[in-house]
PDB file of C-alpha atoms in Angstrom:
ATOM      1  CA  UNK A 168       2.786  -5.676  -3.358  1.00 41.00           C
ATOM      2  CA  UNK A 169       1.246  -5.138   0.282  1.00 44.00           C
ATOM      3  CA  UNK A 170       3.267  -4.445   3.129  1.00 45.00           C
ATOM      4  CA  UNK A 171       2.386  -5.020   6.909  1.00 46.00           C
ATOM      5  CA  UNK A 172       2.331  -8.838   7.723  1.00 47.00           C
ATOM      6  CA  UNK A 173      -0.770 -10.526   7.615  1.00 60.00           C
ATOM      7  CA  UNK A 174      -0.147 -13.053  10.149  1.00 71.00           C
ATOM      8  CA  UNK A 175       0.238 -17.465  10.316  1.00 70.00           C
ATOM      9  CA  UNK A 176      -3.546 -17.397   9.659  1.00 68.00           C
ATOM     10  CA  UNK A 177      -3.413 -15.907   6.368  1.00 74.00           C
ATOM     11  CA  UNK A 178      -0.706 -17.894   4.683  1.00 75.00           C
ATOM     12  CA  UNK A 179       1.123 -17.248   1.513  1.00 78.00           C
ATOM     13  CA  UNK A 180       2.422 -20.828   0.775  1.00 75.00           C
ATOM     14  CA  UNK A 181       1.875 -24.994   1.208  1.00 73.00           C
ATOM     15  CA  UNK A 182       3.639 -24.951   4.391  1.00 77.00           C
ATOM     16  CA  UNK A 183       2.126 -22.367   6.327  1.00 76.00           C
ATOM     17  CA  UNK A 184      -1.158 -23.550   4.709  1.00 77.00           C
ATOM     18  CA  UNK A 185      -0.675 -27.183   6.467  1.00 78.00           C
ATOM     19  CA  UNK A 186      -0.121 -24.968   9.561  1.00 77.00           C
ATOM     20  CA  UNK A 187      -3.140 -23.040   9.571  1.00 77.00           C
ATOM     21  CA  UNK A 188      -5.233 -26.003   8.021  1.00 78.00           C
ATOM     22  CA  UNK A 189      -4.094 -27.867  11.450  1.00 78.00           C
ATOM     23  CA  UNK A 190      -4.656 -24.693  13.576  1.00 82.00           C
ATOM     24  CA  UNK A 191      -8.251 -24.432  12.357  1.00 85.00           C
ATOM     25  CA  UNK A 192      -9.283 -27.732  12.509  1.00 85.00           C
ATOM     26  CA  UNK A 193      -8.048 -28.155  16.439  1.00 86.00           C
ATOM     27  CA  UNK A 194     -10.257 -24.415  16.866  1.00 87.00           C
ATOM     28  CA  UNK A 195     -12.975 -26.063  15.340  1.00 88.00           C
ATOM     29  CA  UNK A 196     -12.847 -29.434  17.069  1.00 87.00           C
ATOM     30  CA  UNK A 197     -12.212 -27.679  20.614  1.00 87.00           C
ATOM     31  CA  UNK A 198     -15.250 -25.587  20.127  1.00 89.00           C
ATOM     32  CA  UNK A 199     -17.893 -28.709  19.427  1.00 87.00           C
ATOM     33  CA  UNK A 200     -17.020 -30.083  22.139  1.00 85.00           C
ATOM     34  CA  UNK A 201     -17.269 -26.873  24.491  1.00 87.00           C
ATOM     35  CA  UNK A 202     -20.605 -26.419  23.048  1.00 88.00           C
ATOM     36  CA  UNK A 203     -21.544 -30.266  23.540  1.00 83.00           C
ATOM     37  CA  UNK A 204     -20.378 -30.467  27.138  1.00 82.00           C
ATOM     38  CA  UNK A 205     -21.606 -26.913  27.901  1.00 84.00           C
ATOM     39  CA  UNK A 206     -24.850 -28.426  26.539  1.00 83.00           C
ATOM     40  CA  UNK A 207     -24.694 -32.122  28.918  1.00 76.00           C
ATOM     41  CA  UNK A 208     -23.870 -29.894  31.483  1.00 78.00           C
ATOM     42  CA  UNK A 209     -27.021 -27.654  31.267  1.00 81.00           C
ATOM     43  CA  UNK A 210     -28.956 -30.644  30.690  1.00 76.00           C
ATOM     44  CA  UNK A 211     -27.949 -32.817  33.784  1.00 72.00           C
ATOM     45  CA  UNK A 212     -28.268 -29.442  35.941  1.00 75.00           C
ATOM     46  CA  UNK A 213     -31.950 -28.678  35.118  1.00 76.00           C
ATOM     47  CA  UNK A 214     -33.221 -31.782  34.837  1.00 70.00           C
ATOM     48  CA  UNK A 215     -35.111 -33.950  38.017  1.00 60.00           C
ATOM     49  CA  UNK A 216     -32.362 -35.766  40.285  1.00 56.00           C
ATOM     50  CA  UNK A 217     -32.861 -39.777  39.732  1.00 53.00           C
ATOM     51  CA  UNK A 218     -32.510 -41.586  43.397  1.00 51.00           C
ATOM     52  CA  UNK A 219     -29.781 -44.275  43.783  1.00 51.00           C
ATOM     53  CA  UNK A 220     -26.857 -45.284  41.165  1.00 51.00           C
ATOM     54  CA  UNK A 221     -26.619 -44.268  37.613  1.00 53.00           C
ATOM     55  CA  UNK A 222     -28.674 -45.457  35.084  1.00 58.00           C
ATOM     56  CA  UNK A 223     -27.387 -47.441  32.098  1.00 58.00           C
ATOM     57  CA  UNK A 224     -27.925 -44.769  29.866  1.00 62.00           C
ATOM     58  CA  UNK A 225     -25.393 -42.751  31.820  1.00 64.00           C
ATOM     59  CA  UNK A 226     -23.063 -45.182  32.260  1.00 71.00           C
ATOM     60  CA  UNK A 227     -23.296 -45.010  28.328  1.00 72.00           C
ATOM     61  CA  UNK A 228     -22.564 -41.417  28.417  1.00 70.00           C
ATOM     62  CA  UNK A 229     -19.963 -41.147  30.805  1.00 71.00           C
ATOM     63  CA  UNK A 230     -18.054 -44.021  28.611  1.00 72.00           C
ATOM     64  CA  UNK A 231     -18.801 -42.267  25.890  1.00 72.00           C
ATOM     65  CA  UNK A 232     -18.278 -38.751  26.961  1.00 71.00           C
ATOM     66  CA  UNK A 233     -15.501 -39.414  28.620  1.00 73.00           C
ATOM     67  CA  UNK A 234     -13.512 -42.124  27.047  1.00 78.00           C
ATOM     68  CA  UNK A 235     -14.786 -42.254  23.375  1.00 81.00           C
ATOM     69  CA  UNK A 236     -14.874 -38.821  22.093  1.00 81.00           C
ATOM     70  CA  UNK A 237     -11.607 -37.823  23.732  1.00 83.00           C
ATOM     71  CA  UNK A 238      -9.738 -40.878  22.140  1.00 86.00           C
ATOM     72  CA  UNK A 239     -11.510 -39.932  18.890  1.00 85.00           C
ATOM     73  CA  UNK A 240     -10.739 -36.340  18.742  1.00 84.00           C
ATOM     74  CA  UNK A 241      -6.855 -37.016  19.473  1.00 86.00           C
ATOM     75  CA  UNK A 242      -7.001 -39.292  16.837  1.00 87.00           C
ATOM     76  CA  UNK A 243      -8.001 -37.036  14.386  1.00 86.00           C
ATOM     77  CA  UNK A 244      -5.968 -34.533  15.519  1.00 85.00           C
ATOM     78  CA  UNK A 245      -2.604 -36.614  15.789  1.00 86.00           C
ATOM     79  CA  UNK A 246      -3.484 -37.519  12.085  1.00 84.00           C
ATOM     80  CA  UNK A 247      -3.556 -34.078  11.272  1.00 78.00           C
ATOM     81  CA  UNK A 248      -0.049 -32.959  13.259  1.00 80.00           C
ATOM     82  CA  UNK A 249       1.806 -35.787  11.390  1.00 82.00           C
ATOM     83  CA  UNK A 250       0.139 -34.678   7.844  1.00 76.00           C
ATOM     84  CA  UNK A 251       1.884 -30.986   8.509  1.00 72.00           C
ATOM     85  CA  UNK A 252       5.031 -32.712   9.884  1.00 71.00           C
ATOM     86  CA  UNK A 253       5.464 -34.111   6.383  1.00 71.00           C
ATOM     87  CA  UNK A 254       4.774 -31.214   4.890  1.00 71.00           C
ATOM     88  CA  UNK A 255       7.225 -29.090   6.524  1.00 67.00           C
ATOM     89  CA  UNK A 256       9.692 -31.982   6.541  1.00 62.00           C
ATOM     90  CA  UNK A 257       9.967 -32.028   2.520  1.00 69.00           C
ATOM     91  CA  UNK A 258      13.317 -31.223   0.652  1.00 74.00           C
ATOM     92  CA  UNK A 259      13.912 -28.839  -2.208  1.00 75.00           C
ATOM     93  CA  UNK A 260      14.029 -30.203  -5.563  1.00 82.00           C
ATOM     94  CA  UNK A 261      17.484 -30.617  -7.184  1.00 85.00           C
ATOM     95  CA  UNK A 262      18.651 -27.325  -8.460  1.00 86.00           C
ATOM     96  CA  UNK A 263      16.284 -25.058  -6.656  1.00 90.00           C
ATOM     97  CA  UNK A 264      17.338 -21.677  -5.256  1.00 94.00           C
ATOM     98  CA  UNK A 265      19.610 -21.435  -2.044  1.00 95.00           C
ATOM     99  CA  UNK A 266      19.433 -18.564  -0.071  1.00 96.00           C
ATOM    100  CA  UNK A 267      22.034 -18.294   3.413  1.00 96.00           C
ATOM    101  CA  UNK A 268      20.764 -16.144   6.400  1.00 96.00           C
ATOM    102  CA  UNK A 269      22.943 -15.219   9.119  1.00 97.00           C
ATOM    103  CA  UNK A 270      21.679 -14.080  12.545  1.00 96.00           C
ATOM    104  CA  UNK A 271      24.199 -11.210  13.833  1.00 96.00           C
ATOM    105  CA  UNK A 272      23.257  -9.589  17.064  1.00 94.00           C
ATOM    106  CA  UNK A 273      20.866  -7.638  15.873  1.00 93.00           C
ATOM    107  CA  UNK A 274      20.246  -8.405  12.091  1.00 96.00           C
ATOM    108  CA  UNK A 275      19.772 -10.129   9.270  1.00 96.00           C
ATOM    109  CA  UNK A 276      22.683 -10.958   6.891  1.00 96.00           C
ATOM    110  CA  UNK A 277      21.028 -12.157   3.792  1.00 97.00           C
ATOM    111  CA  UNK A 278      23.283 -14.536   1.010  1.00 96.00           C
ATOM    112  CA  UNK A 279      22.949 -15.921  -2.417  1.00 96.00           C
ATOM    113  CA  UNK A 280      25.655 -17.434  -3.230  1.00 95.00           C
ATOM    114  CA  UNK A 281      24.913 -18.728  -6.852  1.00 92.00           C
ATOM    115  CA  UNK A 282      24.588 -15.114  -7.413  1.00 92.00           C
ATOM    116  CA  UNK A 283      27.168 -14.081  -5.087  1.00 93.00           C
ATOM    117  CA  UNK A 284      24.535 -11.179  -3.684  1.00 94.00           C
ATOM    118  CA  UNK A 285      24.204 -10.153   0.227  1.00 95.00           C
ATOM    119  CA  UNK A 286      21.858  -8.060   1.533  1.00 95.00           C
ATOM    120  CA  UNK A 287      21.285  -6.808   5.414  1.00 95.00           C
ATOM    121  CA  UNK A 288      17.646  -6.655   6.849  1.00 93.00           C
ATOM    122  CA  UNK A 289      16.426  -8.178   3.484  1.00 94.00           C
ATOM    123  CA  UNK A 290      15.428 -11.259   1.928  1.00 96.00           C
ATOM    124  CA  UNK A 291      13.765 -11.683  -1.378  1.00 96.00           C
ATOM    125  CA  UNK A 292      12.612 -15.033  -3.168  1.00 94.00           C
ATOM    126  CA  UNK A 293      10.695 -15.754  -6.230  1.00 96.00           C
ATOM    127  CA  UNK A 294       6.870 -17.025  -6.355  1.00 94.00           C
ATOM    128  CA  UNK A 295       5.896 -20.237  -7.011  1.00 90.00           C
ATOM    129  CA  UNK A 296       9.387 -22.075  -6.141  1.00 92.00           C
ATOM    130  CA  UNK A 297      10.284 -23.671  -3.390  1.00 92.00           C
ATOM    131  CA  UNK A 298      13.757 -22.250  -1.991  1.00 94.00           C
ATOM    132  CA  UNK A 299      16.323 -23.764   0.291  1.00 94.00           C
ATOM    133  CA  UNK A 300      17.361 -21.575   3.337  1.00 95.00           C
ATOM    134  CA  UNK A 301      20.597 -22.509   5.074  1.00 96.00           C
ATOM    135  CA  UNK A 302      20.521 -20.930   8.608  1.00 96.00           C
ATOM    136  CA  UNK A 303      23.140 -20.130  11.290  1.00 97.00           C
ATOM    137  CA  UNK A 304      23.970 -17.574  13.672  1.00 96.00           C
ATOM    138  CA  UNK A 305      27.262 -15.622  14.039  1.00 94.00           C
ATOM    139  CA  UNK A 306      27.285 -14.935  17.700  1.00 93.00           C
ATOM    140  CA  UNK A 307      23.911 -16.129  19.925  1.00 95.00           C
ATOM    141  CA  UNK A 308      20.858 -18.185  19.379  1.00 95.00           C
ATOM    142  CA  UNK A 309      18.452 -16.610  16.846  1.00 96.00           C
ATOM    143  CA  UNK A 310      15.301 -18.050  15.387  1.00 94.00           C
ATOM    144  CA  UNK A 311      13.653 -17.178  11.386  1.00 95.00           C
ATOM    145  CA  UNK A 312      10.137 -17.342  10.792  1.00 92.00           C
ATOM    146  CA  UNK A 313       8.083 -15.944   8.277  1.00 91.00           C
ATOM    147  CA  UNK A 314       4.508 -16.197   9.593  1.00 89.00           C
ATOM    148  CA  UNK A 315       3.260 -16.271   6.185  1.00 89.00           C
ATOM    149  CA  UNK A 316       5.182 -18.784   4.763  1.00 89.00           C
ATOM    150  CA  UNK A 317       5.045 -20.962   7.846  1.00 83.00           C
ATOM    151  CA  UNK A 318       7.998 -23.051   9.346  1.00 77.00           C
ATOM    152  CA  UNK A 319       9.957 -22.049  12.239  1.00 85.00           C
ATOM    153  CA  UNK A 320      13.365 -22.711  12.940  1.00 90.00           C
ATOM    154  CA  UNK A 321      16.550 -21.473  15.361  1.00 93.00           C
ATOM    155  CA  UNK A 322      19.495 -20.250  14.070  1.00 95.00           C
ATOM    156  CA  UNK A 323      22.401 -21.759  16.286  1.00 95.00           C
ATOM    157  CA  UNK A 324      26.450 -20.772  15.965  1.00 94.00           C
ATOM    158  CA  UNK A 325      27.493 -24.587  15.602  1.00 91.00           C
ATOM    159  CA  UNK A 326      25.885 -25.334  12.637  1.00 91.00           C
ATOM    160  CA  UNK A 327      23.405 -25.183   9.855  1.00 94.00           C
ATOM    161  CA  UNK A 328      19.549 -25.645   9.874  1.00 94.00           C
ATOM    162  CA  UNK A 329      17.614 -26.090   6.908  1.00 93.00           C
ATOM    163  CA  UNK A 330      14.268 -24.575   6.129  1.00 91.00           C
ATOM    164  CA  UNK A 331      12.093 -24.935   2.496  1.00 91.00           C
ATOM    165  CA  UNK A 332       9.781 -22.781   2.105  1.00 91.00           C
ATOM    166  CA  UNK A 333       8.213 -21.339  -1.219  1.00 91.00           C
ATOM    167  CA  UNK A 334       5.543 -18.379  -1.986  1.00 91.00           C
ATOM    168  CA  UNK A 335       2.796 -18.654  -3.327  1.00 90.00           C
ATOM    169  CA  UNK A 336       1.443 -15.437  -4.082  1.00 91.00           C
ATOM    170  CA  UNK A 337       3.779 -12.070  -4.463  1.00 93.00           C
ATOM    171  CA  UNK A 338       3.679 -10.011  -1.496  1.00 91.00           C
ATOM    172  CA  UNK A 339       6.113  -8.146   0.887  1.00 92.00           C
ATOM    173  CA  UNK A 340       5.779  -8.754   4.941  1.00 91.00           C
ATOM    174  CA  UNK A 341       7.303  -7.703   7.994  1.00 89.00           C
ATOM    175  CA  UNK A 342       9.064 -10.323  10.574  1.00 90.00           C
ATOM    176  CA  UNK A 343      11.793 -10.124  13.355  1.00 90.00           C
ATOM    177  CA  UNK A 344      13.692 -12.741  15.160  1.00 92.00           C
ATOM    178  CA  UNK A 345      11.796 -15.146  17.149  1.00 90.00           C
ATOM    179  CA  UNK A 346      14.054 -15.743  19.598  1.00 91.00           C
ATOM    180  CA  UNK A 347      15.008 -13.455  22.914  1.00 94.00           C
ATOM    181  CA  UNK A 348      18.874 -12.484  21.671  1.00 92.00           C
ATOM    182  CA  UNK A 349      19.511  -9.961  23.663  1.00 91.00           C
ATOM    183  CA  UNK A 350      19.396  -6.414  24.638  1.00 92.00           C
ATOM    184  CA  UNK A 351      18.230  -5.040  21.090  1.00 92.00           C
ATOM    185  CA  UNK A 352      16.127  -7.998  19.912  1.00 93.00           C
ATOM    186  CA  UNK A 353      12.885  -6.114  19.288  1.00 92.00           C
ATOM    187  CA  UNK A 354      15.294  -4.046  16.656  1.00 92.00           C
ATOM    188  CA  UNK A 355      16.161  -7.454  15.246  1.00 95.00           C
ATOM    189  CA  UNK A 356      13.735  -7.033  11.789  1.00 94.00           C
ATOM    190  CA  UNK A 357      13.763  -7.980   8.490  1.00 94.00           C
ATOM    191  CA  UNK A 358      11.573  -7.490   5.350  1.00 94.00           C
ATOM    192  CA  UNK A 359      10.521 -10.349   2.922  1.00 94.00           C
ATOM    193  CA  UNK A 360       9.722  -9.588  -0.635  1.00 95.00           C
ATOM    194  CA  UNK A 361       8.348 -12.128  -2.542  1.00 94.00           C
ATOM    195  CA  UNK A 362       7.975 -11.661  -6.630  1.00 95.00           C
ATOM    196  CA  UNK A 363       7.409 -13.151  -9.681  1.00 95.00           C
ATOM    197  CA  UNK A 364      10.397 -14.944 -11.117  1.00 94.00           C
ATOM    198  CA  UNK A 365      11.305 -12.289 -13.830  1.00 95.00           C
ATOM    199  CA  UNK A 366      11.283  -9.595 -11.117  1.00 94.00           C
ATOM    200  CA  UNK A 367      13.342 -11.835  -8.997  1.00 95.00           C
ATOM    201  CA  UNK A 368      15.934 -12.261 -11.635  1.00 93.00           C
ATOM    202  CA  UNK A 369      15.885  -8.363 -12.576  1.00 93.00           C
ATOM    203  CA  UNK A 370      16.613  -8.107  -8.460  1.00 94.00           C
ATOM    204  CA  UNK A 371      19.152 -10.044  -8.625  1.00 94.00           C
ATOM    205  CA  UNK A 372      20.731  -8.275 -11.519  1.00 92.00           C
ATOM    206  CA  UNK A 373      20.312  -5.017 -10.343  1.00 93.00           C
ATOM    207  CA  UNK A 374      22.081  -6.238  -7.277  1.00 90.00           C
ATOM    208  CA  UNK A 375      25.376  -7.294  -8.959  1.00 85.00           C
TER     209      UNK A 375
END
């Protein structure tokens, strides 16, 4: 396994793969039409004024410039945001694995209570499945988000949030609450571990 954290733009599963997909095409999309404008803009600066109102042609351009591209690039884009939505909005399958995480001022309590394991600081899941967190706070606000796996959510002391997220690959990253929570919130870490399904289980095992 590798450790360090590789960061939202190198994801590890389907949701964080929406996520970047999204990020990448709005980068991409922004910079055509920098360059296009940037482009226009050299164009109508260098080129020999025309006396009187604007031309026809740029009338065309300003419309389309202006008023066309723009409508078409949000559209795209909007298309793209609700695609990612779905993606993150999708439930676990019946049966799949639950894992509870607690925020405490300043760590990570870490449940599974099929298993009846808890762990502090970490959180291990199995590859290729997608797993239901259940996520609350004891105390203040606290956010979880695993850059790699994408999907961000707050942790609140009046209830429970739900999160699904799956692995695709094994691999071990770094993340910390997302979420200002106080004086020590910078300490706030905790270390995901993500492994085959047999290793899982022997985890697990080992554990009880």
């Amino acid at each position: 396994m590798n450790g360090g954290s590789s960061g939202s733009l190198d994801p590890k599963g389907p949701r964080a793969e929406s996520i970047a997909d999204t990020w990448w095409l709005m980068l991409g999309l922004g910079t055509a039409v920098f360059v296009l404008f940037a482009v226009l803009l050299a164009v109508g600066l260098f080129r020999r004024r025309r006396e009187g109102e604007a031309q026809p042609s740029e009338r065309r351009w300003i419309v389309g410039g202006g008023v066309v591209l723009p409508v078409i690039v949000l559209v795209v884009v909007f298309g793209a945001t609700i695609g990612a939505m779905r993606t993150l909005a999708e439930d676990a399958p019946p049966g799949a694995l639950v894992v509870e995480v607690t925020g405490h001022q300043w760590y990570f309590e870490v449940g599974y209570p099929e298993a009846g394991v808890t762990t502090v600081g970490e959180l291990h899941l199995p590859v290729g499945q997608p797993v239901e967190f259940h996520l609350t706070s004891a105390d203040v606000i606290h956010s979880f988000w695993v850059p790699e796996l994408g999907g961000k959510m707050d942790m609140l002391p009046d209830g429970v949030n739900v999160l699904v997220l799956q692995a695709d690959e094994p691999g071990e990253w770094g993340t910390q609450c997302a979420e200002f929570c106080g004086l020590e919130h910078a300490t706030m870490r905790l270390t995901v571990v993500a492994e085959s399904p047999e290793d899982f289980a022997a985890w697990i095992e080992r554990q009880q």
